[in-house]
PDB file of C-alpha atoms in Angstrom:
ATOM      1  CA  UNK A   5       0.000   0.000   0.000  1.00  0.00           C
ATOM      2  CA  UNK A   6       1.544   3.279  -1.138  1.00  0.00           C
ATOM      3  CA  UNK A   7      -1.124   5.612   0.202  1.00  0.00           C
ATOM      4  CA  UNK A   8      -0.022   7.997   2.901  1.00  0.00           C
ATOM      5  CA  UNK A   9      -2.527   8.817   5.606  1.00  0.00           C
ATOM      6  CA  UNK A  10      -2.595  12.480   6.632  1.00  0.00           C
ATOM      7  CA  UNK A  11      -3.995  13.482   9.978  1.00  0.00           C
ATOM      8  CA  UNK A  12      -5.449  16.951  10.161  1.00  0.00           C
ATOM      9  CA  UNK A  13      -3.869  19.584  12.344  1.00  0.00           C
ATOM     10  CA  UNK A  14      -6.350  21.687  14.269  1.00  0.00           C
ATOM     11  CA  UNK A  15      -5.985  24.589  16.667  1.00  0.00           C
ATOM     12  CA  UNK A  16      -8.849  26.268  18.530  1.00  0.00           C
ATOM     13  CA  UNK A  17      -8.816  29.490  20.521  1.00  0.00           C
ATOM     14  CA  UNK A  18     -11.664  31.325  22.223  1.00  0.00           C
ATOM     15  CA  UNK A  19     -11.703  35.133  22.266  1.00  0.00           C
ATOM     16  CA  UNK A  20     -13.665  37.583  24.373  1.00  0.00           C
ATOM     17  CA  UNK A  21     -15.816  40.275  22.824  1.00  0.00           C
ATOM     18  CA  UNK A  22     -13.017  42.838  22.765  1.00  0.00           C
ATOM     19  CA  UNK A  23     -11.543  44.797  19.863  1.00  0.00           C
ATOM     20  CA  UNK A  24      -8.056  43.491  20.738  1.00  0.00           C
ATOM     21  CA  UNK A  25      -9.273  39.982  19.965  1.00  0.00           C
ATOM     22  CA  UNK A  26      -9.028  40.564  16.209  1.00  0.00           C
ATOM     23  CA  UNK A  27      -5.266  41.116  16.324  1.00  0.00           C
ATOM     24  CA  UNK A  28      -4.849  38.226  18.729  1.00  0.00           C
ATOM     25  CA  UNK A  29      -6.821  35.941  16.386  1.00  0.00           C
ATOM     26  CA  UNK A  30      -4.655  36.986  13.445  1.00  0.00           C
ATOM     27  CA  UNK A  31      -1.464  36.280  15.426  1.00  0.00           C
ATOM     28  CA  UNK A  32      -2.850  32.899  16.531  1.00  0.00           C
ATOM     29  CA  UNK A  33      -3.569  31.922  12.906  1.00  0.00           C
ATOM     30  CA  UNK A  34      -0.085  33.036  11.815  1.00  0.00           C
ATOM     31  CA  UNK A  35       1.505  31.082  14.649  1.00  0.00           C
ATOM     32  CA  UNK A  36      -0.464  28.017  13.552  1.00  0.00           C
ATOM     33  CA  UNK A  37       0.965  28.321  10.028  1.00  0.00           C
ATOM     34  CA  UNK A  38       4.470  28.611  11.495  1.00  0.00           C
ATOM     35  CA  UNK A  39       3.864  25.578  13.705  1.00  0.00           C
ATOM     36  CA  UNK A  40       2.697  23.522  10.709  1.00  0.00           C
ATOM     37  CA  UNK A  41       5.611  24.636   8.533  1.00  0.00           C
ATOM     38  CA  UNK A  42       3.567  26.562   5.966  1.00  0.00           C
ATOM     39  CA  UNK A  43       4.220  30.170   7.032  1.00  0.00           C
ATOM     40  CA  UNK A  44       6.178  30.906   3.836  1.00  0.00           C
ATOM     41  CA  UNK A  45       3.166  29.946   1.713  1.00  0.00           C
ATOM     42  CA  UNK A  46       2.292  32.787  -0.663  1.00  0.00           C
ATOM     43  CA  UNK A  47      -1.316  32.777   0.589  1.00  0.00           C
ATOM     44  CA  UNK A  48      -0.403  33.204   4.271  1.00  0.00           C
ATOM     45  CA  UNK A  49      -1.255  36.920   4.132  1.00  0.00           C
ATOM     46  CA  UNK A  50      -4.628  36.106   2.540  1.00  0.00           C
ATOM     47  CA  UNK A  51      -5.340  33.708   5.410  1.00  0.00           C
ATOM     48  CA  UNK A  52      -4.445  36.418   7.945  1.00  0.00           C
ATOM     49  CA  UNK A  53      -6.662  38.977   6.258  1.00  0.00           C
ATOM     50  CA  UNK A  54      -9.605  36.561   6.154  1.00  0.00           C
ATOM     51  CA  UNK A  55      -9.133  35.728   9.843  1.00  0.00           C
ATOM     52  CA  UNK A  56      -9.231  39.469  10.594  1.00  0.00           C
ATOM     53  CA  UNK A  57     -12.396  39.989   8.577  1.00  0.00           C
ATOM     54  CA  UNK A  58     -14.258  36.983  10.011  1.00  0.00           C
ATOM     55  CA  UNK A  59     -13.199  37.852  13.568  1.00  0.00           C
ATOM     56  CA  UNK A  60     -14.290  41.470  13.096  1.00  0.00           C
ATOM     57  CA  UNK A  61     -17.670  40.349  11.763  1.00  0.00           C
ATOM     58  CA  UNK A  62     -18.108  38.033  14.743  1.00  0.00           C
ATOM     59  CA  UNK A  63     -17.356  40.892  17.158  1.00  0.00           C
ATOM     60  CA  UNK A  64     -19.541  43.456  15.419  1.00  0.00           C
ATOM     61  CA  UNK A  65     -22.477  41.275  14.380  1.00  0.00           C
ATOM     62  CA  UNK A  66     -22.246  37.861  16.032  1.00  0.00           C
ATOM     63  CA  UNK A  67     -21.009  38.015  19.609  1.00  0.00           C
ATOM     64  CA  UNK A  68     -23.650  39.383  21.995  1.00  0.00           C
ATOM     65  CA  UNK A  69     -22.421  41.323  25.057  1.00  0.00           C
ATOM     66  CA  UNK A  70     -20.774  39.007  27.562  1.00  0.00           C
ATOM     67  CA  UNK A  71     -19.979  36.430  24.879  1.00  0.00           C
ATOM     68  CA  UNK A  72     -17.116  35.874  22.484  1.00  0.00           C
ATOM     69  CA  UNK A  73     -16.145  33.800  19.482  1.00  0.00           C
ATOM     70  CA  UNK A  74     -14.128  30.679  18.731  1.00  0.00           C
ATOM     71  CA  UNK A  75     -11.467  30.637  16.030  1.00  0.00           C
ATOM     72  CA  UNK A  76     -10.647  27.218  14.591  1.00  0.00           C
ATOM     73  CA  UNK A  77      -7.802  26.771  12.113  1.00  0.00           C
ATOM     74  CA  UNK A  78      -7.495  23.344  10.504  1.00  0.00           C
ATOM     75  CA  UNK A  79      -4.940  22.022   8.022  1.00  0.00           C
ATOM     76  CA  UNK A  80      -5.020  18.538   6.528  1.00  0.00           C
ATOM     77  CA  UNK A  81      -2.103  18.854   4.107  1.00  0.00           C
ATOM     78  CA  UNK A  82      -4.399  19.789   1.231  1.00  0.00           C
ATOM     79  CA  UNK A  83      -6.759  22.465   2.560  1.00  0.00           C
ATOM     80  CA  UNK A  84      -6.424  25.114   5.232  1.00  0.00           C
ATOM     81  CA  UNK A  85      -9.830  25.883   6.767  1.00  0.00           C
ATOM     82  CA  UNK A  86     -10.606  28.879   8.966  1.00  0.00           C
ATOM     83  CA  UNK A  87     -13.802  28.831  11.028  1.00  0.00           C
ATOM     84  CA  UNK A  88     -15.212  31.529  13.285  1.00  0.00           C
ATOM     85  CA  UNK A  89     -17.980  30.336  15.594  1.00  0.00           C
ATOM     86  CA  UNK A  90     -20.244  32.853  17.323  1.00  0.00           C
ATOM     87  CA  UNK A  91     -23.506  32.710  19.246  1.00  0.00           C
ATOM     88  CA  UNK A  92     -25.308  35.519  17.427  1.00  0.00           C
ATOM     89  CA  UNK A  93     -28.243  35.257  15.071  1.00  0.00           C
ATOM     90  CA  UNK A  94     -28.546  36.311  11.481  1.00  0.00           C
ATOM     91  CA  UNK A  95     -26.846  35.130   8.363  1.00  0.00           C
ATOM     92  CA  UNK A  96     -23.920  37.060   6.936  1.00  0.00           C
ATOM     93  CA  UNK A  97     -23.938  37.833   3.231  1.00  0.00           C
ATOM     94  CA  UNK A  98     -21.868  39.721   0.710  1.00  0.00           C
ATOM     95  CA  UNK A  99     -23.296  43.213   0.246  1.00  0.00           C
ATOM     96  CA  UNK A 100     -24.489  44.103  -3.258  1.00  0.00           C
ATOM     97  CA  UNK A 101     -23.399  47.726  -2.900  1.00  0.00           C
ATOM     98  CA  UNK A 102     -20.384  47.967  -0.606  1.00  0.00           C
ATOM     99  CA  UNK A 103     -20.077  51.249   1.249  1.00  0.00           C
ATOM    100  CA  UNK A 104     -17.659  52.268   3.983  1.00  0.00           C
ATOM    101  CA  UNK A 105     -18.477  49.052   5.830  1.00  0.00           C
ATOM    102  CA  UNK A 106     -19.576  45.677   4.609  1.00  0.00           C
ATOM    103  CA  UNK A 107     -16.537  44.809   2.529  1.00  0.00           C
ATOM    104  CA  UNK A 108     -15.232  42.066   4.808  1.00  0.00           C
ATOM    105  CA  UNK A 109     -17.057  39.205   3.164  1.00  0.00           C
ATOM    106  CA  UNK A 110     -16.282  40.626  -0.281  1.00  0.00           C
ATOM    107  CA  UNK A 111     -12.600  40.267   0.615  1.00  0.00           C
ATOM    108  CA  UNK A 112     -13.111  36.771   2.001  1.00  0.00           C
ATOM    109  CA  UNK A 113     -15.020  35.742  -1.143  1.00  0.00           C
ATOM    110  CA  UNK A 114     -12.263  37.174  -3.348  1.00  0.00           C
ATOM    111  CA  UNK A 115      -9.299  35.701  -1.452  1.00  0.00           C
ATOM    112  CA  UNK A 116     -10.512  32.280  -0.321  1.00  0.00           C
ATOM    113  CA  UNK A 117     -11.180  29.322  -2.604  1.00  0.00           C
ATOM    114  CA  UNK A 118     -14.496  28.683  -0.832  1.00  0.00           C
ATOM    115  CA  UNK A 119     -16.470  30.235   1.985  1.00  0.00           C
ATOM    116  CA  UNK A 120     -19.804  29.666   3.622  1.00  0.00           C
ATOM    117  CA  UNK A 121     -21.999  29.779   6.685  1.00  0.00           C
ATOM    118  CA  UNK A 122     -23.204  26.899   8.832  1.00  0.00           C
ATOM    119  CA  UNK A 123     -25.690  26.839  11.663  1.00  0.00           C
ATOM    120  CA  UNK A 124     -24.953  25.914  15.262  1.00  0.00           C
ATOM    121  CA  UNK A 125     -27.016  26.164  18.394  1.00  0.00           C
ATOM    122  CA  UNK A 126     -26.802  28.965  19.316  1.00  0.00           C
ATOM    123  CA  UNK A 127     -25.396  30.994  16.474  1.00  0.00           C
ATOM    124  CA  UNK A 128     -23.441  30.205  13.371  1.00  0.00           C
ATOM    125  CA  UNK A 129     -20.043  29.341  11.984  1.00  0.00           C
ATOM    126  CA  UNK A 130     -18.578  31.343   9.102  1.00  0.00           C
ATOM    127  CA  UNK A 131     -15.752  29.550   7.336  1.00  0.00           C
ATOM    128  CA  UNK A 132     -13.354  29.869   4.434  1.00  0.00           C
ATOM    129  CA  UNK A 133     -10.937  27.455   2.799  1.00  0.00           C
ATOM    130  CA  UNK A 134      -7.622  27.762   0.977  1.00  0.00           C
ATOM    131  CA  UNK A 135      -6.276  24.933  -1.167  1.00  0.00           C
ATOM    132  CA  UNK A 136      -2.613  24.313  -0.421  1.00  0.00           C
ATOM    133  CA  UNK A 137      -0.352  23.245  -3.305  1.00  0.00           C
ATOM    134  CA  UNK A 138       0.938  20.292  -1.279  1.00  0.00           C
ATOM    135  CA  UNK A 139      -2.563  18.850  -1.590  1.00  0.00           C
ATOM    136  CA  UNK A 140      -1.922  18.002  -5.243  1.00  0.00           C
ATOM    137  CA  UNK A 141       0.889  15.690  -4.137  1.00  0.00           C
ATOM    138  CA  UNK A 142      -1.252  14.037  -1.472  1.00  0.00           C
ATOM    139  CA  UNK A 143      -4.144  13.246  -3.784  1.00  0.00           C
ATOM    140  CA  UNK A 144      -2.072  11.420  -6.430  1.00  0.00           C
TER     141      UNK A 144
END
């Protein structure tokens, strides 16, 4: 048998509803990429920007007072997935006419290979995925 089994790497961190949490979430995601040996990847900055946007959206729209959000970063050798879990209602969407605000999900949609929203009780999870070039080697 020549198939190599890849176990996914996953890191979770909970953040309070505090504006400083966005920077902390971005640093946590970057540290995860360093830890997994993919910090030099040309899309590392895109991942950081998407973490910032999803974390900001969770703070502004998804984390009620007294609550926070969970950042999950997962890498399986082929795909890096970023998830932000919050306990707020509503469903985020990309604005048709972006103004001064509301561009976060436009950026996520433009930078990530996929993104979406899932339900949880309470709240939702907003996620995005980035295909890593090493994945082509793993799938052959």
